[in-house]
Amino acid sequence: MAADDRPTLGIGMVGYAFMGRVHSQAWRSVDAFFDLPARPVMAALGGRSKEATATAARQMGWAAAETDWRDLIARDDVQVVDICTPGDSHAEIAIAALAAGKHVICEKPLANSVAEAEAMAEAARTAAERGVHAMVAFNYRRVPAVALARRWVAEGRLGRLHHVRAQYLQDWIADPAFPLVWRLQRDRAGSGALGDIGAHIIDTAQFITGDQITGVSALTETFVRQRPLAEGSAGLSAGGTSARSGTVDVDDAALFLARFAGGAVGSFEATRFATGRKNALRIEVNGSAGSLAFDFEAMNELWFHDHTLPAAEAGFRRILVTEAEHPYAGAWWPPGHGLGYEHTFTHEIKDFVEAVAAGAAPAPAFADGLRVQRVLAAVEASAADESRFTAVEGP
Amino acid sequence: MAADDRPTLGIGMVGYAFMGRVHSQAWRSVDAFFDLPARPVMAALGGRSKEATATAARQMGWAAAETDWRDLIARDDVQVVDICTPGDSHAEIAIAALAAGKHVICEKPLANSVAEAEAMAEAARTAAERGVHAMVAFNYRRVPAVALARRWVAEGRLGRLHHVRAQYLQDWIADPAFPLVWRLQRDRAGSGALGDIGAHIIDTAQFITGDQITGVSALTETFVRQRPLAEGSAGLSAGGTSARSGTVDVDDAALFLARFAGGAVGSFEATRFATGRKNALRIEVNGSAGSLAFDFEAMNELWFHDHTLPAAEAGFRRILVTEAEHPYAGAWWPPGHGLGYEHTFTHEIKDFVEAVAAGAAPAPAFADGLRVQRVLAAVEASAADESRFTAVEGP
Amino acid sequence: MAADDRPTLGIGMVGYAFMGRVHSQAWRSVDAFFDLPARPVMAALGGRSKEATATAARQMGWAAAETDWRDLIARDDVQVVDICTPGDSHAEIAIAALAAGKHVICEKPLANSVAEAEAMAEAARTAAERGVHAMVAFNYRRVPAVALARRWVAEGRLGRLHHVRAQYLQDWIADPAFPLVWRLQRDRAGSGALGDIGAHIIDTAQFITGDQITGVSALTETFVRQRPLAEGSAGLSAGGTSARSGTVDVDDAALFLARFAGGAVGSFEATRFATGRKNALRIEVNGSAGSLAFDFEAMNELWFHDHTLPAAEAGFRRILVTEAEHPYAGAWWPPGHGLGYEHTFTHEIKDFVEAVAAGAAPAPAFADGLRVQRVLAAVEASAADESRFTAVEGP
Amino acid sequence: MAADDRPTLGIGMVGYAFMGRVHSQAWRSVDAFFDLPARPVMAALGGRSKEATATAARQMGWAAAETDWRDLIARDDVQVVDICTPGDSHAEIAIAALAAGKHVICEKPLANSVAEAEAMAEAARTAAERGVHAMVAFNYRRVPAVALARRWVAEGRLGRLHHVRAQYLQDWIADPAFPLVWRLQRDRAGSGALGDIGAHIIDTAQFITGDQITGVSALTETFVRQRPLAEGSAGLSAGGTSARSGTVDVDDAALFLARFAGGAVGSFEATRFATGRKNALRIEVNGSAGSLAFDFEAMNELWFHDHTLPAAEAGFRRILVTEAEHPYAGAWWPPGHGLGYEHTFTHEIKDFVEAVAAGAAPAPAFADGLRVQRVLAAVEASAADESRFTAVEGP
């Protein structure tokens, strides 16, 4: 066999539910498709239940299992800590990992509060001075179509931006009988649709425009206040339900209007009650020279209207973002052979490994995650203050 | 020839620009496709310029021309006054016509202010007591797909409504060189995108849901403040431009969040800066039992998601609203042979004639137009008050 | 009123079913939207039943009614004969009208046999020498999107043409209980889906490409051989059904492969059994420099792929064919305010009137109709000869 | 770590170009998402060049490399031979592997001729008697939407089938400067678009309908006869080109009409010249009770028209085939989180492993591949015989 003289990069991952499964697939695949400067090694998986964690580790391809994340961080064969737990544990694990000199990639939203996110961003800032890096995992930036949209806006192809129209529409809790899973509990999830999926459209909108939201006017709603208690369920799955019910204390839907620093206005909506919409992360940007539109339910497509063409020839064109010249796409298959959800994570990890191996800061940084958190906080503040326009705090 | 012993209904129309042309086509066509209880006669056209009005009358098929709308109203052969002028003249003409015992159909928005609209609604109320009727011309209610949407919501097929998502996207003034036509002047048009196209999505949303907007949080923006003065141009056409410029004192875009009396939340956006979107009046309604989606750029289609089906079989279905069983469609062509913009006016006039001939009140009434006007006013008030949530006034 | 010193052009129309209704609407509307050199006058309608014809004339706006088409042709106030009857009467009426010095516009297919079509084309040729003109009414050429497609192919924007892919899909007889209307009888209709809708895609394909089909390999099928007899039904409507049944002696579906003179290959399909497809006249053309795609169910859209763009930027773009620069569209409404089925007839009649008034030959000529008839004949011949490739006869 | 007491299944794969890369990803991933009865072990990769094969093995995760496929077959740690080479070597390798008692999965088309395919099917038949199994890799059967289509047709939801409309449209050789790669050479590839992509739509059509094509009428075309010689290029990539040119002796496009045993008619087209279409494997099936439509460029969608619904409610619905109840989909992500091209291979291998481990015959069998080969042969025979309808030979 050919020698592989690249350095290894040992990975320790915490959490093995939905996010853990897809991160595992990304770690398992990335080295076969991208020329990485370091070889990722799936060293250890962390979870609370000894048996379940061991089973998950075996199935997902992790070499070892740990039942205390502190032990995972402490392992010599772990140089990267990948945090796939719910938001209430992000700050503690990430700060500890950075303090231990381990690079960190952390699922979004960065934290459940601005205070936690500030602490994490500060920890990341000081760690970076020591060459230890952190990244928040806004995977949708790594959809090839979204990355292409960012490229074209940065090249000025849309001209001056006027409108951002972003929605993240799901319907998985529209049924009042769906149980009270952790994502519907404020102490675990921080917020409801807002932090879970609203965070994604905020980040995606800021990423594509290269601009910042400066203030918002918001309205949130909880359509179903009482739900049956879940029995051992987690995440997006219902599991069984109990005869007892509990109170939903997060938003079912969050809507807000926004202003961007560069002058554009935005309309945002995140909901879990849009029946028939399964995972419709949608964004349209209208500029003086053109427009872009994207819908994750057709993730291999980017729609582009070139407003500099004669009106008689112009229209939104459906670009299959599967060409070798497109972001990430060249590493995979021939044109027209589309990618899926999991590939956004493979791309994210590829960028992370490249940055870390080069001693550079991966993007989005914890500071970007903090910025999103501040927008989330402004949304909640506005919604609590008669929708009054509320400035996003921070530098 | 076969005898036509129906009574005649003499029409006098004021204004012959864009709206006048399409109303004329509707009056010219309606009797050939619908079994009307009265025969409309295109009696007289009113305009200011003698020559231009006479030419328009000949081209559009009006038997006579008048240069003073008061004379038009006074004609014995006119029983209906159709008002197609800009919003600043609606109140005066409509009130005078009703006082003269003439039925009135008036273009939207009903007026340029709530006060005017209130006066009109009051005039309509008292006229109705005398058997004289008034209607505001929200033509999009008469798109077969929109009427079908209303029918299905009324039948409960969407269950409890949670979301309304409405946009009216155009791009005809995205070019800063486009001149300062009357639609960009507050004294003529009342407002910008808000009253012109925002009024349509407000009415359409309230019509389809059968519900009322109770309050809004709004944000408006004027992206291009100075524009070249127009030379003799009107309406949507640019005509020539002058070297001098003037100030745009209306909104280019208006965005607002809304609450409905029945508990749904809504997101609305009206803009003339959405490059690539030509006349995209879009509305989606999500309910507990299903969803509906419509885009006027594909006006013969209604998309319906039946959430009561098993998840494995459900999805948005594209219904071509051209079946004999669909609203209005049976009067025209076989399935799949679509209708166009103008037919919405033909349908509107058909409904108007039927109501008037039966001595009944046509819908939407001036009171409905007033209700829309109050929402517009609430939007402007909220936008002027830091987007604070503002109740829609009125009964 | 302004004087109208244009000459008049008296129209006599034969037939008042589906085609007659839509032709009437076109005659009624065309003068209000286009600057015609002559003023069309709806002089007389011809039909067999005195009462029904008179009623139809009144409803559709014809000034007189005739029960013998010979009398209609003979009228002094008729300069144009518009033939909207089934195909079995086209030849007799058209040849007589031309002989009487009347211009003729005749519905498609031109005739029920090549022999009839040849006689008609010959009559048109000699009439033209006397300044009397004839046109076959392939209305789909006048869809703005189809006319735009033709323009762009003629300009070379698609490069060398390789593929034509045309389908005309309907489903109105998929139900075996649908009765044996005249369109399912060979003696009346000549053929089934082939002549009725297959003729349209043949003409549309030859029109857009500017090329001729030189030979075909075909297969036809009749899925339902026995149907209940119709009671007084006609055309596309079922009316009542009888307990007795009769034999369908035309094709339910016709499929054929084709070669074009210029080297392209084509795939054609016409069927009335494509459940869910209502009036899907579809055509896609692939050339070395680009592709075009059209579907009548979304008739205001033309999809264009510019293959000269870099691959990373290319894709099918959806052009709303409603701009002032587009064929026919400028006469109607602002961008995005679409047209419907009937407007294709208004455009056709506009072109016809302009040509006739100018003493020029309108297109498509009877010779073009004959050419289509010869392709239909080749299709039937190939289908009857084991699908063997069969040359289209003629010059 | 948890014990894994399942038997192992050693895999030896031959070929590491496009197909080898995607098969490797499938073998690497399948065990993490499906509960397999045996644990696949990526034992050895076979290729001709020692260095290149070793490098590929390392990158793709194969434990060893072999430069002679006979040595690969002979390895004790190999129980399955996965053949990813061009079609000219399939027969030799597959027959040898089966003779050696190794299960085989072989890329499509099964072979370059009917004779080879017959020999392979015969070898598979006798091997099966010894408990050794073979499968041909028509991966598109394992698109969840295609598998769902098959399920619904089998359940009778489409009623009697009337139409199949299948296309496989690509554009990668539309440029005449694209070089003469092996896929354009008859001795390597057997045929052009026909065997490469036409084979897929034949298999997919027969799979979804559960029916067999009994005869065809065909037409093939080579638009560009001379191409520059390739320099070291392979497969779909151009690599450099030489100044010399060579002759293309395969079809650029193949079109055919077909009859199915059950009475349906079909229209098929495979081309590499459909500019703007990248990998558009499309199939629509129309039956008396409903229709299904699929396009691989939007592979997570299946469009279903339920013709048993009232006409006013019916239309093609877009089903996102990502629900837990859908074929394969439940193993992956929540609804709306789509899959990509590679997953069709993961599903195929999952089914293969399950069958082999159970001692059962995987599908599609070599006999199915032979059946497709016979259709390909009939297409070529018909095209060479004036498109005459040609029966598909065989039992």
mmCIF file of N, CA and C in Angstrom, chain D residues 193-238:
data_model
loop_
_atom_site.group_PDB
_atom_site.id
_atom_site.type_symbol
_atom_site.label_atom_id
_atom_site.label_comp_id
_atom_site.label_asym_id
_atom_site.label_seq_id
_atom_site.Cartn_x
_atom_site.Cartn_y
_atom_site.Cartn_z
ATOM 1 N N ALA D 193 -24.748 6.392 -26.114
ATOM 2 C CA ALA D 193 -25.778 6.770 -25.146
ATOM 3 C C ALA D 193 -26.700 5.596 -24.865
ATOM 4 N N LEU D 194 -26.905 4.763 -25.867
ATOM 5 C CA LEU D 194 -27.850 3.655 -25.721
ATOM 6 C C LEU D 194 -27.522 2.755 -24.539
ATOM 7 N N GLY D 195 -26.319 2.180 -24.546
ATOM 8 C CA GLY D 195 -25.979 1.231 -23.486
ATOM 9 C C GLY D 195 -25.647 1.909 -22.166
ATOM 10 N N ASP D 196 -25.106 3.100 -22.256
ATOM 11 C CA ASP D 196 -24.676 3.808 -21.049
ATOM 12 C C ASP D 196 -25.872 4.308 -20.253
ATOM 13 N N ILE D 197 -26.724 5.087 -20.890
ATOM 14 C CA ILE D 197 -27.834 5.688 -20.162
ATOM 15 C C ILE D 197 -29.187 5.142 -20.640
ATOM 16 N N GLY D 198 -29.254 4.737 -21.898
ATOM 17 C CA GLY D 198 -30.493 4.102 -22.355
ATOM 18 C C GLY D 198 -30.784 2.848 -21.544
ATOM 19 N N ALA D 199 -29.751 2.115 -21.202
ATOM 20 C CA ALA D 199 -29.947 0.906 -20.391
ATOM 21 C C ALA D 199 -30.639 1.232 -19.074
ATOM 22 N N HIS D 200 -30.290 2.380 -18.497
ATOM 23 C CA HIS D 200 -30.918 2.760 -17.227
ATOM 24 C C HIS D 200 -32.416 3.002 -17.374
ATOM 25 N N ILE D 201 -32.813 3.720 -18.429
ATOM 26 C CA ILE D 201 -34.259 3.996 -18.530
ATOM 27 C C ILE D 201 -35.042 2.749 -18.927
ATOM 28 N N ILE D 202 -34.402 1.849 -19.669
ATOM 29 C CA ILE D 202 -35.066 0.571 -19.954
ATOM 30 C C ILE D 202 -35.313 -0.180 -18.656
ATOM 31 N N ASP D 203 -34.272 -0.313 -17.854
ATOM 32 C CA ASP D 203 -34.443 -1.057 -16.605
ATOM 33 C C ASP D 203 -35.423 -0.350 -15.682
ATOM 34 N N THR D 204 -35.294 0.951 -15.577
ATOM 35 C CA THR D 204 -36.184 1.692 -14.674
ATOM 36 C C THR D 204 -37.637 1.552 -15.110
ATOM 37 N N ALA D 205 -37.865 1.631 -16.422
ATOM 38 C CA ALA D 205 -39.242 1.515 -16.928
ATOM 39 C C ALA D 205 -39.809 0.129 -16.658
ATOM 40 N N GLN D 206 -39.001 -0.893 -16.895
ATOM 41 C CA GLN D 206 -39.483 -2.252 -16.650
ATOM 42 C C GLN D 206 -39.664 -2.491 -15.156
ATOM 43 N N PHE D 207 -38.789 -1.908 -14.353
ATOM 44 C CA PHE D 207 -38.881 -2.066 -12.896
ATOM 45 C C PHE D 207 -40.144 -1.408 -12.351
ATOM 46 N N ILE D 208 -40.367 -0.149 -12.717
ATOM 47 C CA ILE D 208 -41.520 0.570 -12.170
ATOM 48 C C ILE D 208 -42.829 -0.052 -12.638
ATOM 49 N N THR D 209 -42.892 -0.400 -13.911
ATOM 50 C CA THR D 209 -44.148 -0.963 -14.424
ATOM 51 C C THR D 209 -44.322 -2.420 -14.013
ATOM 52 N N GLY D 210 -43.237 -3.095 -13.663
ATOM 53 C CA GLY D 210 -43.323 -4.534 -13.431
ATOM 54 C C GLY D 210 -43.665 -5.272 -14.709
ATOM 55 N N ASP D 211 -43.344 -4.646 -15.828
ATOM 56 C CA ASP D 211 -43.734 -5.193 -17.122
ATOM 57 C C ASP D 211 -42.478 -5.313 -18.013
ATOM 58 N N GLN D 212 -42.656 -5.928 -19.171
ATOM 59 C CA GLN D 212 -41.532 -6.154 -20.077
ATOM 60 C C GLN D 212 -41.780 -5.478 -21.423
ATOM 61 N N ILE D 213 -40.743 -4.917 -21.975
ATOM 62 C CA ILE D 213 -40.809 -4.387 -23.335
ATOM 63 C C ILE D 213 -40.760 -5.563 -24.307
ATOM 64 N N THR D 214 -41.739 -5.599 -25.207
ATOM 65 C CA THR D 214 -41.796 -6.749 -26.123
ATOM 66 C C THR D 214 -41.251 -6.426 -27.509
ATOM 67 N N GLY D 215 -41.212 -5.156 -27.863
ATOM 68 C CA GLY D 215 -40.694 -4.794 -29.174
ATOM 69 C C GLY D 215 -40.459 -3.315 -29.255
ATOM 70 N N VAL D 216 -39.625 -2.928 -30.210
ATOM 71 C CA VAL D 216 -39.247 -1.517 -30.321
ATOM 72 C C VAL D 216 -39.133 -1.095 -31.780
ATOM 73 N N SER D 217 -39.288 0.208 -31.971
ATOM 74 C CA SER D 217 -38.999 0.845 -33.251
ATOM 75 C C SER D 217 -38.024 1.962 -32.944
ATOM 76 N N ALA D 218 -36.858 1.937 -33.582
ATOM 77 C CA ALA D 218 -35.771 2.789 -33.084
ATOM 78 C C ALA D 218 -35.076 3.588 -34.170
ATOM 79 N N LEU D 219 -34.415 4.601 -33.707
ATOM 80 C CA LEU D 219 -33.658 5.500 -34.572
ATOM 81 C C LEU D 219 -32.457 5.960 -33.749
ATOM 82 N N THR D 220 -31.275 5.838 -34.307
ATOM 83 C CA THR D 220 -30.097 6.322 -33.585
ATOM 84 C C THR D 220 -29.361 7.327 -34.459
ATOM 85 N N GLU D 221 -28.553 8.153 -33.832
ATOM 86 C CA GLU D 221 -27.856 9.193 -34.573
ATOM 87 C C GLU D 221 -26.513 9.498 -33.909
ATOM 88 N N THR D 222 -25.517 9.744 -34.756
ATOM 89 C CA THR D 222 -24.232 10.241 -34.273
ATOM 90 C C THR D 222 -24.028 11.613 -34.894
ATOM 91 N N PHE D 223 -24.158 12.643 -34.100
ATOM 92 C CA PHE D 223 -24.117 14.013 -34.621
ATOM 93 C C PHE D 223 -22.690 14.451 -34.956
ATOM 94 N N VAL D 224 -21.751 13.988 -34.151
ATOM 95 C CA VAL D 224 -20.346 14.370 -34.350
ATOM 96 C C VAL D 224 -19.547 13.097 -34.596
ATOM 97 N N ARG D 225 -19.100 12.933 -35.822
ATOM 98 C CA ARG D 225 -18.477 11.668 -36.227
ATOM 99 C C ARG D 225 -16.978 11.627 -35.952
ATOM 100 N N GLN D 226 -16.315 12.775 -36.009
ATOM 101 C CA GLN D 226 -14.878 12.834 -35.771
ATOM 102 C C GLN D 226 -14.604 13.666 -34.531
ATOM 103 N N ARG D 227 -13.760 13.129 -33.674
ATOM 104 C CA ARG D 227 -13.397 13.855 -32.457
ATOM 105 C C ARG D 227 -11.896 13.755 -32.237
ATOM 106 N N PRO D 228 -11.319 14.744 -31.575
ATOM 107 C CA PRO D 228 -9.889 14.653 -31.245
ATOM 108 C C PRO D 228 -9.629 13.457 -30.341
ATOM 109 N N LEU D 229 -8.479 12.844 -30.537
ATOM 110 C CA LEU D 229 -8.118 11.715 -29.678
ATOM 111 C C LEU D 229 -7.853 12.224 -28.272
ATOM 112 N N ALA D 230 -8.248 11.411 -27.300
ATOM 113 C CA ALA D 230 -8.014 11.775 -25.908
ATOM 114 C C ALA D 230 -6.594 11.409 -25.520
ATOM 115 N N GLU D 231 -6.073 12.137 -24.567
ATOM 116 C CA GLU D 231 -4.754 11.786 -24.034
ATOM 117 C C GLU D 231 -4.920 11.346 -22.600
ATOM 118 N N GLY D 232 -4.904 10.066 -22.424
ATOM 119 C CA GLY D 232 -4.932 9.541 -21.062
ATOM 120 C C GLY D 232 -6.216 9.829 -20.320
ATOM 121 N N SER D 233 -7.236 10.185 -21.026
ATOM 122 C CA SER D 233 -8.481 10.482 -20.337
ATOM 123 C C SER D 233 -9.312 9.224 -20.216
ATOM 124 N N ALA D 234 -10.277 9.306 -19.394
ATOM 125 C CA ALA D 234 -11.131 8.142 -19.161
ATOM 126 C C ALA D 234 -12.503 8.603 -18.730
ATOM 127 N N GLY D 235 -13.442 7.766 -18.980
ATOM 128 C CA GLY D 235 -14.779 7.990 -18.457
ATOM 129 C C GLY D 235 -15.387 9.284 -18.918
ATOM 130 N N LEU D 236 -15.915 10.046 -17.977
ATOM 131 C CA LEU D 236 -16.643 11.256 -18.301
ATOM 132 C C LEU D 236 -15.739 12.485 -18.386
ATOM 133 N N SER D 237 -14.471 12.359 -18.009
ATOM 134 C CA SER D 237 -13.599 13.533 -17.977
ATOM 135 C C SER D 237 -12.853 13.648 -19.295
ATOM 136 N N ALA D 238 -12.605 14.884 -19.670
ATOM 137 C CA ALA D 238 -11.991 15.115 -20.960
ATOM 138 C C ALA D 238 -10.488 14.898 -20.937
#
